[in-house]
Amino acid sequence: MTDATLPNLPLRKRPIDIVFAVFFTLFIVTSCIADMLPTLGIDFSQPTGNFLVDSNYWYAHDADPLFMHPPVWMRIVTGLSAFVYMLFYLVLVPALIRGWNWIQLPAVIYATMIASITGIIVFGVEFFGEPEFQTGNPAKFLAFNLPYVLVPLLLLVRMRKPLPFTRRF
């Protein structure tokens, strides 16, 4: 059998893809809950009784001043998550479940972009940038943000070879 004729493994033999599908489904939710607010300029610097505002306040008030008071460039980053990455997740999740091999190149592009933007720029500012944007709670910041770097990097490894769904990992 040539590589082009190899059948995809059934999902039950690709447990890593189930894990990815769960994470990226959660990323859909967080794109809506978290990234939409700063992108649209909604103030969440104080609790208001609104679930979305209060959720973002609870997270950002002590862990993420860059997110709470985003400069224009950060609103572009959250806008990418809210309106571009979220659409990609809506395609990626069924692609992982159904084994659509054509998702490989878009997944590589996505993983490279988000690892660069989040892993280098956002983490760099939060840990080494201007004092007003440095995190006051590194453990909380990393607990919420590290999955957005690690999971895409693992996806990049998963998609390293053609026909990713013909093998377990």
mmCIF file of C-alpha atoms in Angstrom:
data_model
loop_
_atom_site.group_PDB
_atom_site.id
_atom_site.type_symbol
_atom_site.label_atom_id
_atom_site.label_comp_id
_atom_site.label_asym_id
_atom_site.label_seq_id
_atom_site.Cartn_x
_atom_site.Cartn_y
_atom_site.Cartn_z
ATOM 1 C CA MET A 1 0.000 0.000 0.000
ATOM 2 C CA THR A 2 1.292 3.456 -0.833
ATOM 3 C CA ASP A 3 1.000 6.354 1.568
ATOM 4 C CA ALA A 4 -1.835 7.869 -0.487
ATOM 5 C CA THR A 5 -3.970 4.737 -0.116
ATOM 6 C CA LEU A 6 -3.491 4.197 3.604
ATOM 7 C CA PRO A 7 -6.859 4.256 5.353
ATOM 8 C CA ASN A 8 -7.457 6.599 8.270
ATOM 9 C CA LEU A 9 -7.509 4.993 11.676
ATOM 10 C CA PRO A 10 -10.907 5.014 13.380
ATOM 11 C CA LEU A 11 -11.265 7.681 16.051
ATOM 12 C CA ARG A 12 -11.129 5.133 18.881
ATOM 13 C CA LYS A 13 -7.566 4.300 17.743
ATOM 14 C CA ARG A 14 -6.624 8.009 17.716
ATOM 15 C CA PRO A 15 -7.235 9.010 21.363
ATOM 16 C CA ILE A 16 -5.013 12.077 21.009
ATOM 17 C CA ASP A 17 -7.512 13.445 18.487
ATOM 18 C CA ILE A 18 -10.297 13.050 21.049
ATOM 19 C CA VAL A 19 -8.201 15.041 23.529
ATOM 20 C CA PHE A 20 -7.563 17.705 20.886
ATOM 21 C CA ALA A 21 -11.274 17.855 20.027
ATOM 22 C CA VAL A 22 -12.126 18.437 23.690
ATOM 23 C CA PHE A 23 -9.518 21.192 24.079
ATOM 24 C CA PHE A 24 -10.500 22.970 20.876
ATOM 25 C CA THR A 25 -14.179 22.771 21.820
ATOM 26 C CA LEU A 26 -13.253 24.517 25.078
ATOM 27 C CA PHE A 27 -11.268 27.063 23.038
ATOM 28 C CA ILE A 28 -14.473 27.840 21.088
ATOM 29 C CA VAL A 29 -16.189 28.683 24.363
ATOM 30 C CA THR A 30 -13.319 30.807 25.658
ATOM 31 C CA SER A 31 -13.089 32.665 22.356
ATOM 32 C CA CYS A 32 -16.701 33.717 22.902
ATOM 33 C CA ILE A 33 -16.519 34.375 26.644
ATOM 34 C CA ALA A 34 -13.105 35.968 26.990
ATOM 35 C CA ASP A 35 -11.779 37.351 23.736
ATOM 36 C CA MET A 36 -14.960 38.920 22.437
ATOM 37 C CA LEU A 37 -15.187 41.496 25.249
ATOM 38 C CA PRO A 38 -11.850 43.314 24.847
ATOM 39 C CA THR A 39 -12.159 43.075 21.068
ATOM 40 C CA LEU A 40 -15.478 44.897 21.176
ATOM 41 C CA GLY A 41 -14.179 47.385 23.753
ATOM 42 C CA ILE A 42 -16.455 46.197 26.573
ATOM 43 C CA ASP A 43 -15.138 47.369 29.938
ATOM 44 C CA PHE A 44 -14.651 44.598 32.478
ATOM 45 C CA SER A 45 -12.396 46.466 34.906
ATOM 46 C CA GLN A 46 -15.119 46.216 37.582
ATOM 47 C CA PRO A 47 -17.663 43.468 38.300
ATOM 48 C CA THR A 48 -21.166 44.359 37.076
ATOM 49 C CA GLY A 49 -23.312 41.297 37.693
ATOM 50 C CA ASN A 50 -23.044 40.297 34.029
ATOM 51 C CA PHE A 51 -21.586 36.778 33.768
ATOM 52 C CA LEU A 52 -19.237 37.563 30.869
ATOM 53 C CA VAL A 53 -17.956 40.800 32.406
ATOM 54 C CA ASP A 54 -17.549 39.232 35.837
ATOM 55 C CA SER A 55 -15.765 36.168 34.436
ATOM 56 C CA ASN A 56 -13.247 38.324 32.622
ATOM 57 C CA TYR A 57 -12.808 40.569 35.654
ATOM 58 C CA TRP A 58 -12.251 37.581 37.961
ATOM 59 C CA TYR A 59 -9.517 36.273 35.654
ATOM 60 C CA ALA A 60 -7.811 39.531 34.701
ATOM 61 C CA HIS A 61 -7.962 41.740 37.804
ATOM 62 C CA ASP A 62 -4.882 40.152 39.406
ATOM 63 C CA ALA A 63 -3.378 38.055 36.623
ATOM 64 C CA ASP A 64 -3.581 39.846 33.295
ATOM 65 C CA PRO A 65 -3.415 43.661 33.211
ATOM 66 C CA LEU A 66 -2.614 43.567 29.477
ATOM 67 C CA PHE A 67 -5.899 41.769 28.845
ATOM 68 C CA MET A 68 -7.865 43.994 31.227
ATOM 69 C CA HIS A 69 -6.579 47.246 29.696
ATOM 70 C CA PRO A 70 -5.618 46.199 26.162
ATOM 71 C CA PRO A 71 -3.780 48.545 23.850
ATOM 72 C CA VAL A 72 -4.954 48.493 20.228
ATOM 73 C CA TRP A 73 -2.497 45.776 19.210
ATOM 74 C CA MET A 74 -3.829 43.495 21.986
ATOM 75 C CA ARG A 75 -7.395 44.074 20.826
ATOM 76 C CA ILE A 76 -6.219 42.844 17.421
ATOM 77 C CA VAL A 77 -4.827 39.699 19.092
ATOM 78 C CA THR A 78 -8.103 39.071 20.950
ATOM 79 C CA GLY A 79 -9.998 39.844 17.741
ATOM 80 C CA LEU A 80 -8.057 37.134 15.936
ATOM 81 C CA SER A 81 -9.098 34.698 18.637
ATOM 82 C CA ALA A 82 -12.713 35.841 18.750
ATOM 83 C CA PHE A 83 -13.358 35.968 15.019
ATOM 84 C CA VAL A 84 -10.665 33.987 13.161
ATOM 85 C CA TYR A 85 -9.411 31.251 15.469
ATOM 86 C CA MET A 86 -12.942 30.516 16.685
ATOM 87 C CA LEU A 87 -14.057 29.877 13.090
ATOM 88 C CA PHE A 88 -11.026 27.652 12.616
ATOM 89 C CA TYR A 89 -11.914 25.695 15.780
ATOM 90 C CA LEU A 90 -15.420 25.147 14.404
ATOM 91 C CA VAL A 91 -13.824 23.425 11.394
ATOM 92 C CA LEU A 92 -10.935 21.783 13.252
ATOM 93 C CA VAL A 93 -13.062 19.869 15.769
ATOM 94 C CA PRO A 94 -15.060 17.911 13.157
ATOM 95 C CA ALA A 95 -11.869 17.495 11.086
ATOM 96 C CA LEU A 96 -10.175 15.830 14.051
ATOM 97 C CA ILE A 97 -13.167 13.620 14.763
ATOM 98 C CA ARG A 98 -13.797 12.613 11.155
ATOM 99 C CA GLY A 99 -10.155 12.411 10.124
ATOM 100 C CA TRP A 100 -10.102 15.038 7.374
ATOM 101 C CA ASN A 101 -6.449 14.972 6.320
ATOM 102 C CA TRP A 102 -6.746 18.250 4.393
ATOM 103 C CA ILE A 103 -6.809 20.076 7.767
ATOM 104 C CA GLN A 104 -3.071 19.450 8.114
ATOM 105 C CA LEU A 105 -1.828 22.646 6.424
ATOM 106 C CA PRO A 106 -4.395 24.974 8.050
ATOM 107 C CA ALA A 107 -3.553 23.374 11.423
ATOM 108 C CA VAL A 108 0.167 23.975 10.904
ATOM 109 C CA ILE A 109 -0.481 27.608 9.948
ATOM 110 C CA TYR A 110 -2.764 28.119 12.965
ATOM 111 C CA ALA A 111 -0.386 26.443 15.438
ATOM 112 C CA THR A 112 2.545 28.494 14.192
ATOM 113 C CA MET A 113 0.575 31.740 14.406
ATOM 114 C CA ILE A 114 -0.864 31.249 17.875
ATOM 115 C CA ALA A 115 2.359 29.906 19.364
ATOM 116 C CA SER A 116 4.184 32.953 18.005
ATOM 117 C CA ILE A 117 1.612 35.548 19.010
ATOM 118 C CA THR A 118 0.666 34.131 22.395
ATOM 119 C CA GLY A 119 3.884 32.404 23.331
ATOM 120 C CA ILE A 120 6.286 35.135 22.347
ATOM 121 C CA ILE A 121 4.479 38.457 22.249
ATOM 122 C CA VAL A 122 1.819 38.140 24.957
ATOM 123 C CA PHE A 123 3.955 36.099 27.370
ATOM 124 C CA GLY A 124 6.891 38.417 26.687
ATOM 125 C CA VAL A 125 4.875 41.498 27.589
ATOM 126 C CA GLU A 126 3.267 39.858 30.640
ATOM 127 C CA PHE A 127 6.613 38.746 32.092
ATOM 128 C CA PHE A 128 9.207 41.166 30.706
ATOM 129 C CA GLY A 129 7.317 44.138 29.307
ATOM 130 C CA GLU A 130 6.254 47.451 30.748
ATOM 131 C CA PRO A 131 5.564 47.241 34.488
ATOM 132 C CA GLU A 132 1.890 48.200 34.071
ATOM 133 C CA PHE A 133 1.331 45.127 31.871
ATOM 134 C CA GLN A 134 3.299 42.556 33.873
ATOM 135 C CA THR A 135 1.247 39.840 35.530
ATOM 136 C CA GLY A 136 0.841 40.058 39.271
ATOM 137 C CA ASN A 137 -0.183 36.413 39.493
ATOM 138 C CA PRO A 138 2.069 34.306 37.220
ATOM 139 C CA ALA A 139 0.581 30.967 38.343
ATOM 140 C CA LYS A 140 -2.976 32.031 37.458
ATOM 141 C CA PHE A 141 -1.815 33.640 34.218
ATOM 142 C CA LEU A 142 0.012 30.482 33.146
ATOM 143 C CA ALA A 143 -2.821 28.175 34.233
ATOM 144 C CA PHE A 144 -5.203 30.009 31.910
ATOM 145 C CA ASN A 145 -2.856 30.832 29.037
ATOM 146 C CA LEU A 146 -0.281 28.053 28.763
ATOM 147 C CA PRO A 147 -2.793 25.630 27.173
ATOM 148 C CA TYR A 148 -3.138 28.123 24.275
ATOM 149 C CA VAL A 149 0.550 27.594 23.528
ATOM 150 C CA LEU A 150 1.100 23.966 24.507
ATOM 151 C CA VAL A 151 -1.983 22.451 22.846
ATOM 152 C CA PRO A 152 -1.299 24.147 19.470
ATOM 153 C CA LEU A 153 2.365 23.088 19.673
ATOM 154 C CA LEU A 154 1.239 19.496 20.285
ATOM 155 C CA LEU A 155 -1.152 19.862 17.335
ATOM 156 C CA LEU A 156 1.814 21.029 15.254
ATOM 157 C CA VAL A 157 3.688 17.860 16.227
ATOM 158 C CA ARG A 158 0.558 15.800 15.449
ATOM 159 C CA MET A 159 0.349 17.333 11.970
ATOM 160 C CA ARG A 160 4.085 16.955 11.245
ATOM 161 C CA LYS A 161 3.674 14.373 8.458
ATOM 162 C CA PRO A 162 1.208 13.960 5.601
ATOM 163 C CA LEU A 163 -1.982 11.998 6.242
ATOM 164 C CA PRO A 164 -1.976 12.574 9.995
ATOM 165 C CA PHE A 165 -5.076 10.472 10.637
ATOM 166 C CA THR A 166 -3.496 7.312 9.269
ATOM 167 C CA ARG A 167 -1.343 7.049 12.423
ATOM 168 C CA ARG A 168 -1.923 7.313 16.167
ATOM 169 C CA PHE A 169 0.351 10.340 16.731
#
